[in-house]
PDB file of C-alpha atoms in Angstrom:
ATOM      1  CA  MET N  27     134.217 225.772  32.749  1.00 47.00           C
ATOM      2  CA  LEU N  28     131.106 228.080  31.867  1.00 49.00           C
ATOM      3  CA  LYS N  29     132.023 231.264  30.300  1.00 53.00           C
ATOM      4  CA  PRO N  30     131.697 234.772  32.257  1.00 53.00           C
ATOM      5  CA  GLN N  31     128.375 236.592  31.864  1.00 53.00           C
ATOM      6  CA  ARG N  32     128.042 240.209  30.912  1.00 56.00           C
ATOM      7  CA  LEU N  33     125.947 241.630  33.679  1.00 46.00           C
ATOM      8  CA  PRO N  34     122.342 243.335  32.162  1.00 49.00           C
ATOM      9  CA  LYS N  35     123.266 247.203  31.387  1.00 48.00           C
ATOM     10  CA  ARG N  36     120.902 249.915  32.210  1.00 47.00           C
ATOM     11  CA  ASP N  37     119.713 252.129  29.606  1.00 46.00           C
ATOM     12  CA  THR N  38     117.639 254.754  31.169  1.00 43.00           C
ATOM     13  CA  SER N  39     117.892 256.305  27.858  1.00 46.00           C
ATOM     14  CA  MET N  40     113.571 257.558  26.469  1.00 47.00           C
ATOM     15  CA  ASP N  41     112.875 257.544  23.157  1.00 65.00           C
ATOM     16  CA  LEU N  42     109.719 259.523  21.961  1.00 79.00           C
ATOM     17  CA  SER N  43     106.940 256.501  20.322  1.00 83.00           C
ATOM     18  CA  CYS N  44     104.865 256.799  18.069  1.00 87.00           C
ATOM     19  CA  LEU N  45     102.007 258.658  20.109  1.00 88.00           C
ATOM     20  CA  GLY N  46     105.372 260.086  21.525  1.00 87.00           C
ATOM     21  CA  VAL N  47     105.291 262.210  17.931  1.00 90.00           C
ATOM     22  CA  ILE N  48     101.590 262.141  16.877  1.00 92.00           C
ATOM     23  CA  TRP N  49     101.721 264.176  20.728  1.00 92.00           C
ATOM     24  CA  ALA N  50     104.114 266.537  19.686  1.00 92.00           C
ATOM     25  CA  ALA N  51     102.776 267.299  16.134  1.00 94.00           C
ATOM     26  CA  VAL N  52      99.073 268.300  18.078  1.00 96.00           C
ATOM     27  CA  SER N  53     101.153 270.356  20.760  1.00 96.00           C
ATOM     28  CA  LEU N  54     102.755 272.510  18.064  1.00 96.00           C
ATOM     29  CA  VAL N  55      98.902 272.921  16.322  1.00 97.00           C
ATOM     30  CA  ALA N  56      97.742 273.706  19.565  1.00 97.00           C
ATOM     31  CA  ALA N  57      99.955 276.479  20.639  1.00 97.00           C
ATOM     32  CA  GLY N  58      99.939 277.729  16.984  1.00 97.00           C
ATOM     33  CA  VAL N  59      96.662 278.438  17.072  1.00 97.00           C
ATOM     34  CA  ALA N  60      95.735 279.110  20.109  1.00 97.00           C
ATOM     35  CA  SER N  61      99.177 282.354  20.012  1.00 97.00           C
ATOM     36  CA  ALA N  62      96.949 282.922  16.838  1.00 97.00           C
ATOM     37  CA  ALA N  63      93.677 283.458  18.058  1.00 97.00           C
ATOM     38  CA  PHE N  64      94.974 285.131  21.174  1.00 97.00           C
ATOM     39  CA  TYR N  65      96.959 287.844  18.755  1.00 96.00           C
ATOM     40  CA  LEU N  66      93.761 287.741  16.039  1.00 95.00           C
ATOM     41  CA  PRO N  67      91.186 290.555  16.580  1.00 94.00           C
ATOM     42  CA  TYR N  68      88.774 288.145  14.418  1.00 96.00           C
ATOM     43  CA  TRP N  69      86.740 286.922  17.711  1.00 97.00           C
ATOM     44  CA  LEU N  70      83.214 289.498  17.341  1.00 95.00           C
ATOM     45  CA  GLU N  71      82.133 291.023  14.583  1.00 95.00           C
ATOM     46  CA  GLY N  72      78.915 294.215  14.469  1.00 92.00           C
ATOM     47  CA  SER N  73      79.496 297.320  12.493  1.00 89.00           C
ATOM     48  CA  TYR N  74      79.341 300.572  13.956  1.00 85.00           C
ATOM     49  CA  THR N  75      76.257 303.328  11.869  1.00 77.00           C
ATOM     50  CA  LEU N  76      77.947 307.088  11.882  1.00 71.00           C
ATOM     51  CA  TRP N  77      74.712 309.256  12.237  1.00 62.00           C
ATOM     52  CA  ASP N  78      74.128 312.288  10.718  1.00 61.00           C
ATOM     53  CA  LYS N  79      73.733 315.570  13.325  1.00 64.00           C
ATOM     54  CA  THR N  80      70.219 314.941  12.986  1.00 59.00           C
ATOM     55  CA  HIS N  81      70.426 311.289  13.540  1.00 58.00           C
ATOM     56  CA  ALA N  82      67.674 311.323  11.010  1.00 57.00           C
ATOM     57  CA  HIS N  83      69.632 310.078   7.779  1.00 59.00           C
ATOM     58  CA  LYS N  84      73.572 307.519   8.074  1.00 62.00           C
ATOM     59  CA  VAL N  85      76.770 309.148   6.817  1.00 63.00           C
ATOM     60  CA  ASN N  86      78.177 305.667   6.539  1.00 68.00           C
ATOM     61  CA  SER N  87      78.245 302.273   8.428  1.00 78.00           C
ATOM     62  CA  THR N  88      80.746 300.168   8.967  1.00 87.00           C
ATOM     63  CA  VAL N  89      82.054 296.622   9.811  1.00 91.00           C
ATOM     64  CA  VAL N  90      83.365 296.051  13.318  1.00 92.00           C
ATOM     65  CA  TYR N  91      85.780 293.781  14.793  1.00 94.00           C
ATOM     66  CA  LEU N  92      86.419 293.227  18.628  1.00 94.00           C
ATOM     67  CA  GLY N  93      89.115 290.703  19.720  1.00 94.00           C
ATOM     68  CA  VAL N  94      90.563 290.357  23.194  1.00 93.00           C
ATOM     69  CA  PHE N  95      92.608 293.088  23.579  1.00 94.00           C
ATOM     70  CA  ARG N  96      92.476 294.393  19.458  1.00 94.00           C
ATOM     71  CA  ARG N  97      89.962 295.171  17.358  1.00 91.00           C
ATOM     72  CA  CYS N  98      89.618 296.658  13.420  1.00 93.00           C
ATOM     73  CA  ASN N  99      87.644 299.669  12.570  1.00 87.00           C
ATOM     74  CA  TYR N 100      86.891 300.899  15.399  1.00 77.00           C
ATOM     75  CA  PRO N 101      85.134 304.273  15.949  1.00 73.00           C
ATOM     76  CA  MET N 102      87.490 307.375  17.260  1.00 74.00           C
ATOM     77  CA  THR N 103      86.474 310.506  18.317  1.00 73.00           C
ATOM     78  CA  SER N 104      88.732 313.114  16.462  1.00 72.00           C
ATOM     79  CA  PRO N 105      90.878 315.676  19.088  1.00 74.00           C
ATOM     80  CA  TYR N 106      90.947 318.500  15.820  1.00 74.00           C
ATOM     81  CA  THR N 107      86.294 318.083  16.224  1.00 72.00           C
ATOM     82  CA  GLY N 108      85.593 316.820  18.204  1.00 70.00           C
ATOM     83  CA  GLN N 109      83.198 314.836  16.105  1.00 70.00           C
ATOM     84  CA  THR N 110      83.249 310.218  15.808  1.00 70.00           C
ATOM     85  CA  MET N 111      85.291 308.792  13.170  1.00 74.00           C
ATOM     86  CA  ILE N 112      85.342 305.156  12.217  1.00 78.00           C
ATOM     87  CA  VAL N 113      89.778 303.970  12.233  1.00 80.00           C
ATOM     88  CA  HIS N 114      90.404 301.642   9.017  1.00 84.00           C
ATOM     89  CA  ASN N 115      92.726 299.504  10.317  1.00 89.00           C
ATOM     90  CA  CYS N 116      93.167 296.714  13.020  1.00 91.00           C
ATOM     91  CA  GLY N 117      95.480 298.191  16.607  1.00 89.00           C
ATOM     92  CA  ARG N 118      95.105 296.886  20.375  1.00 91.00           C
ATOM     93  CA  TYR N 119      94.016 299.087  23.240  1.00 91.00           C
ATOM     94  CA  ALA N 120      96.485 301.992  24.154  1.00 88.00           C
ATOM     95  CA  SER N 121      96.632 300.242  26.983  1.00 92.00           C
ATOM     96  CA  PHE N 122      95.133 296.856  29.683  1.00 94.00           C
ATOM     97  CA  ASP N 123      92.655 299.615  30.687  1.00 93.00           C
ATOM     98  CA  ASP N 124      91.363 300.482  28.117  1.00 92.00           C
ATOM     99  CA  ILE N 125      90.032 297.257  27.234  1.00 94.00           C
ATOM    100  CA  PRO N 126      86.620 298.232  27.311  1.00 91.00           C
ATOM    101  CA  SER N 127      85.680 296.131  30.187  1.00 93.00           C
ATOM    102  CA  LEU N 128      87.090 294.042  33.330  1.00 95.00           C
ATOM    103  CA  SER N 129      85.560 290.294  32.193  1.00 95.00           C
ATOM    104  CA  TRP N 130      87.827 291.449  28.687  1.00 96.00           C
ATOM    105  CA  GLN N 131      90.862 292.359  30.666  1.00 96.00           C
ATOM    106  CA  MET N 132      90.686 289.430  32.763  1.00 97.00           C
ATOM    107  CA  VAL N 133      90.160 286.871  29.183  1.00 97.00           C
ATOM    108  CA  THR N 134      93.616 288.545  27.920  1.00 97.00           C
ATOM    109  CA  ILE N 135      95.678 287.479  31.049  1.00 97.00           C
ATOM    110  CA  LEU N 136      93.604 283.470  30.041  1.00 97.00           C
ATOM    111  CA  GLU N 137      94.516 283.710  26.742  1.00 97.00           C
ATOM    112  CA  GLY N 138      97.635 284.917  27.079  1.00 97.00           C
ATOM    113  CA  CYS N 139      99.091 282.312  30.176  1.00 97.00           C
ATOM    114  CA  GLY N 140      96.755 279.572  28.061  1.00 97.00           C
ATOM    115  CA  ALA N 141      98.881 280.116  24.548  1.00 97.00           C
ATOM    116  CA  GLY N 142     102.351 281.041  26.684  1.00 97.00           C
ATOM    117  CA  LEU N 143     101.843 277.351  27.776  1.00 97.00           C
ATOM    118  CA  ALA N 144     101.179 275.770  25.535  1.00 97.00           C
ATOM    119  CA  CYS N 145     104.419 277.041  22.926  1.00 97.00           C
ATOM    120  CA  LEU N 146     106.499 276.096  26.077  1.00 96.00           C
ATOM    121  CA  ILE N 147     105.368 272.359  25.811  1.00 95.00           C
ATOM    122  CA  ALA N 148     105.511 272.638  22.082  1.00 95.00           C
ATOM    123  CA  VAL N 149     108.695 273.862  22.018  1.00 93.00           C
ATOM    124  CA  ILE N 150     109.923 270.592  23.976  1.00 91.00           C
ATOM    125  CA  GLY N 151     107.649 267.987  22.161  1.00 90.00           C
ATOM    126  CA  LEU N 152     109.840 269.620  18.774  1.00 89.00           C
ATOM    127  CA  PHE N 153     113.160 269.496  20.659  1.00 87.00           C
ATOM    128  CA  SER N 154     112.666 266.032  21.655  1.00 85.00           C
ATOM    129  CA  CYS N 155     111.536 265.428  18.018  1.00 83.00           C
ATOM    130  CA  CYS N 156     114.928 265.747  16.650  1.00 81.00           C
ATOM    131  CA  VAL N 157     117.757 265.641  19.614  1.00 77.00           C
ATOM    132  CA  ASP N 158     117.995 261.575  21.884  1.00 74.00           C
ATOM    133  CA  ASP N 159     117.372 261.885  25.140  1.00 72.00           C
ATOM    134  CA  ILE N 160     115.526 264.946  25.821  1.00 75.00           C
ATOM    135  CA  ILE N 161     111.690 263.354  27.069  1.00 78.00           C
ATOM    136  CA  GLY N 162     111.864 261.025  29.683  1.00 80.00           C
ATOM    137  CA  LYS N 163     108.289 259.754  32.228  1.00 83.00           C
ATOM    138  CA  ARG N 164     108.729 262.989  34.727  1.00 86.00           C
ATOM    139  CA  VAL N 165     109.252 265.677  31.618  1.00 86.00           C
ATOM    140  CA  ALA N 166     106.510 264.076  30.059  1.00 87.00           C
ATOM    141  CA  LYS N 167     103.904 263.874  31.819  1.00 89.00           C
ATOM    142  CA  PHE N 168     105.346 267.277  33.625  1.00 92.00           C
ATOM    143  CA  GLY N 169     104.020 268.447  29.679  1.00 92.00           C
ATOM    144  CA  GLY N 170     100.538 267.092  30.271  1.00 93.00           C
ATOM    145  CA  LEU N 171      99.886 268.423  33.273  1.00 96.00           C
ATOM    146  CA  VAL N 172     100.684 272.289  31.699  1.00 96.00           C
ATOM    147  CA  GLN N 173      98.777 271.135  28.829  1.00 97.00           C
ATOM    148  CA  THR N 174      96.118 270.440  30.521  1.00 97.00           C
ATOM    149  CA  LEU N 175      95.902 274.060  32.607  1.00 97.00           C
ATOM    150  CA  ALA N 176      96.732 275.885  29.483  1.00 97.00           C
ATOM    151  CA  GLY N 177      93.351 274.083  28.411  1.00 97.00           C
ATOM    152  CA  LEU N 178      91.546 275.415  31.092  1.00 98.00           C
ATOM    153  CA  LEU N 179      92.743 278.888  30.654  1.00 98.00           C
ATOM    154  CA  ILE N 180      91.880 279.163  26.664  1.00 98.00           C
ATOM    155  CA  GLY N 181      88.345 277.693  27.690  1.00 97.00           C
ATOM    156  CA  GLY N 182      88.129 279.229  30.619  1.00 97.00           C
ATOM    157  CA  GLY N 183      88.612 282.788  29.037  1.00 97.00           C
ATOM    158  CA  CYS N 184      86.606 281.092  26.205  1.00 97.00           C
ATOM    159  CA  ALA N 185      83.769 280.959  28.456  1.00 97.00           C
ATOM    160  CA  LEU N 186      84.482 284.057  30.581  1.00 97.00           C
ATOM    161  CA  TYR N 187      84.280 286.166  26.673  1.00 97.00           C
ATOM    162  CA  PRO N 188      80.395 286.947  26.446  1.00 96.00           C
ATOM    163  CA  HIS N 189      80.462 288.111  30.237  1.00 95.00           C
ATOM    164  CA  GLY N 190      81.956 291.250  28.949  1.00 94.00           C
ATOM    165  CA  TRP N 191      79.367 291.369  26.546  1.00 95.00           C
ATOM    166  CA  ASP N 192      77.641 294.836  28.568  1.00 92.00           C
ATOM    167  CA  SER N 193      80.429 297.254  27.566  1.00 92.00           C
ATOM    168  CA  ASN N 194      79.197 299.696  26.087  1.00 90.00           C
ATOM    169  CA  GLU N 195      82.167 299.465  22.905  1.00 89.00           C
ATOM    170  CA  VAL N 196      80.124 296.064  22.674  1.00 92.00           C
ATOM    171  CA  ALA N 197      76.499 297.363  22.699  1.00 91.00           C
ATOM    172  CA  SER N 198      78.131 300.867  20.462  1.00 87.00           C
ATOM    173  CA  VAL N 199      78.448 297.958  17.386  1.00 89.00           C
ATOM    174  CA  CYS N 200      75.815 295.082  18.631  1.00 91.00           C
ATOM    175  CA  GLY N 201      73.132 297.140  19.587  1.00 88.00           C
ATOM    176  CA  PRO N 202      71.349 297.821  22.502  1.00 88.00           C
ATOM    177  CA  SER N 203      69.888 294.412  23.011  1.00 91.00           C
ATOM    178  CA  ALA N 204      73.802 293.283  23.847  1.00 91.00           C
ATOM    179  CA  SER N 205      74.397 292.469  27.742  1.00 92.00           C
ATOM    180  CA  LYS N 206      76.081 289.376  29.056  1.00 93.00           C
ATOM    181  CA  PHE N 207      75.631 286.432  27.214  1.00 93.00           C
ATOM    182  CA  LYS N 208      73.370 288.372  24.786  1.00 93.00           C
ATOM    183  CA  ILE N 209      75.306 288.876  21.955  1.00 93.00           C
ATOM    184  CA  GLY N 210      72.996 290.972  20.394  1.00 91.00           C
ATOM    185  CA  ASP N 211      73.309 292.196  16.780  1.00 91.00           C
ATOM    186  CA  CYS N 212      76.335 290.472  16.246  1.00 93.00           C
ATOM    187  CA  ARG N 213      77.853 287.392  15.946  1.00 94.00           C
ATOM    188  CA  LEU N 214      81.340 284.971  17.018  1.00 96.00           C
ATOM    189  CA  GLN N 215      83.895 285.465  14.664  1.00 96.00           C
ATOM    190  CA  TRP N 216      86.627 282.347  13.749  1.00 96.00           C
ATOM    191  CA  ALA N 217      89.195 283.097  16.134  1.00 96.00           C
ATOM    192  CA  PHE N 218      86.847 282.619  18.687  1.00 97.00           C
ATOM    193  CA  TYR N 219      86.064 279.514  17.349  1.00 97.00           C
ATOM    194  CA  MET N 220      90.280 278.925  16.930  1.00 97.00           C
ATOM    195  CA  ALA N 221      90.777 279.003  20.199  1.00 97.00           C
ATOM    196  CA  ALA N 222      88.110 276.894  21.726  1.00 97.00           C
ATOM    197  CA  GLY N 223      89.493 274.176  19.326  1.00 97.00           C
ATOM    198  CA  ALA N 224      92.964 274.866  20.681  1.00 97.00           C
ATOM    199  CA  SER N 225      91.098 273.860  23.872  1.00 97.00           C
ATOM    200  CA  VAL N 226      90.424 270.843  22.904  1.00 97.00           C
ATOM    201  CA  ALA N 227      93.503 269.477  21.263  1.00 97.00           C
ATOM    202  CA  SER N 228      95.711 271.168  24.878  1.00 97.00           C
ATOM    203  CA  PHE N 229      93.806 268.492  26.207  1.00 97.00           C
ATOM    204  CA  MET N 230      93.752 266.413  23.826  1.00 96.00           C
ATOM    205  CA  ALA N 231      97.555 266.580  23.980  1.00 95.00           C
ATOM    206  CA  SER N 232      97.802 266.241  27.022  1.00 95.00           C
ATOM    207  CA  PHE N 233      96.376 262.429  26.578  1.00 95.00           C
ATOM    208  CA  LEU N 234      98.547 261.523  24.585  1.00 93.00           C
ATOM    209  CA  SER N 235     101.269 262.740  26.416  1.00 91.00           C
ATOM    210  CA  CYS N 236     100.898 259.713  28.608  1.00 89.00           C
ATOM    211  CA  TYR N 237     101.781 257.292  26.125  1.00 88.00           C
ATOM    212  CA  ALA N 238     104.881 260.199  24.327  1.00 84.00           C
ATOM    213  CA  CYS N 239     107.339 258.439  25.790  1.00 81.00           C
ATOM    214  CA  LYS N 240     109.113 253.715  25.522  1.00 70.00           C
ATOM    215  CA  ASN N 241     111.018 252.915  27.508  1.00 58.00           C
ATOM    216  CA  LYS N 242     114.407 250.767  26.522  1.00 53.00           C
ATOM    217  CA  GLY N 243     114.136 249.347  29.873  1.00 50.00           C
ATOM    218  CA  TYR N 244     116.931 246.787  30.796  1.00 36.00           C
ATOM    219  CA  GLN N 245     118.966 244.963  28.125  1.00 35.00           C
ATOM    220  CA  ARG N 246     118.916 241.136  28.748  1.00 36.00           C
ATOM    221  CA  ALA N 247     122.499 239.742  29.906  1.00 37.00           C
ATOM    222  CA  VAL N 248     124.434 238.404  26.773  1.00 37.00           C
ATOM    223  CA  ARG N 249     126.589 236.175  26.938  1.00 37.00           C
ATOM    224  CA  ALA N 250     129.766 236.288  25.237  1.00 39.00           C
TER     225      ALA N 250
END
C-alpha cells in the first residue's frame, strides 16, 4: 500500500541574501554621509577681509565656510555700531528666505529630501538584518526605486550648487570674479564631495536592492 504523500508547503518568507546584507550596509553608509553633508557647512571655503575706513589697510582676514543652509565665520553688521564684524561661529541662516540665492534654496530642498529618503530605506535595511520577514522582493524593489530617487535628488543638488555662486555673499568671500559655475578665489570643501559620494552610494544601493532577497520558494514533497 502506498504511503500518503504530504502536499508541498509554501514558505513565502524572504531573507536577506549575502548581497542583501551588503545592500543594507551601503544604504546605511549612504544615509549617514548624505545627512552629514546636508547639515555640515563645509561645502565652500573662502575668506572675508575687513578693511579700515580708508580701505587702504587690512584690519582682519578670516576663513569663511559656506554650506547649503549653514555657514561659519560669516560677516554681520553690528546693530549697535553699524560696522561689519565677523561672527566666529557656525549657524544656519535666520530664515529660508535669507539663504543667499534661489539656487541654494532649491539645493537645500533637494539635499534634505534626498537625505530623508536615504535614511528611510536605511532604517528598513537595518531592521531587515535583525528581524525575519520584514523585506520581500516587492519591498526591495520599492526601496531600490526610492534610493534611485534619493541619488538623483542629492546629485541634482550638487550639480545645482555652483549655480548660486553669483550671490553677493559668495562674491564677498570668493572675490568679484565669482559667478555662476565660476568659483573665483574659493575652493570646494569636503562636505560637497561627501554629498557627491552619497549620491553614488545611493545608486550602488539601488542596484544591490535587486539582489537583496532570496526566495525560499516551495519546499519539496517529503515522504512520510
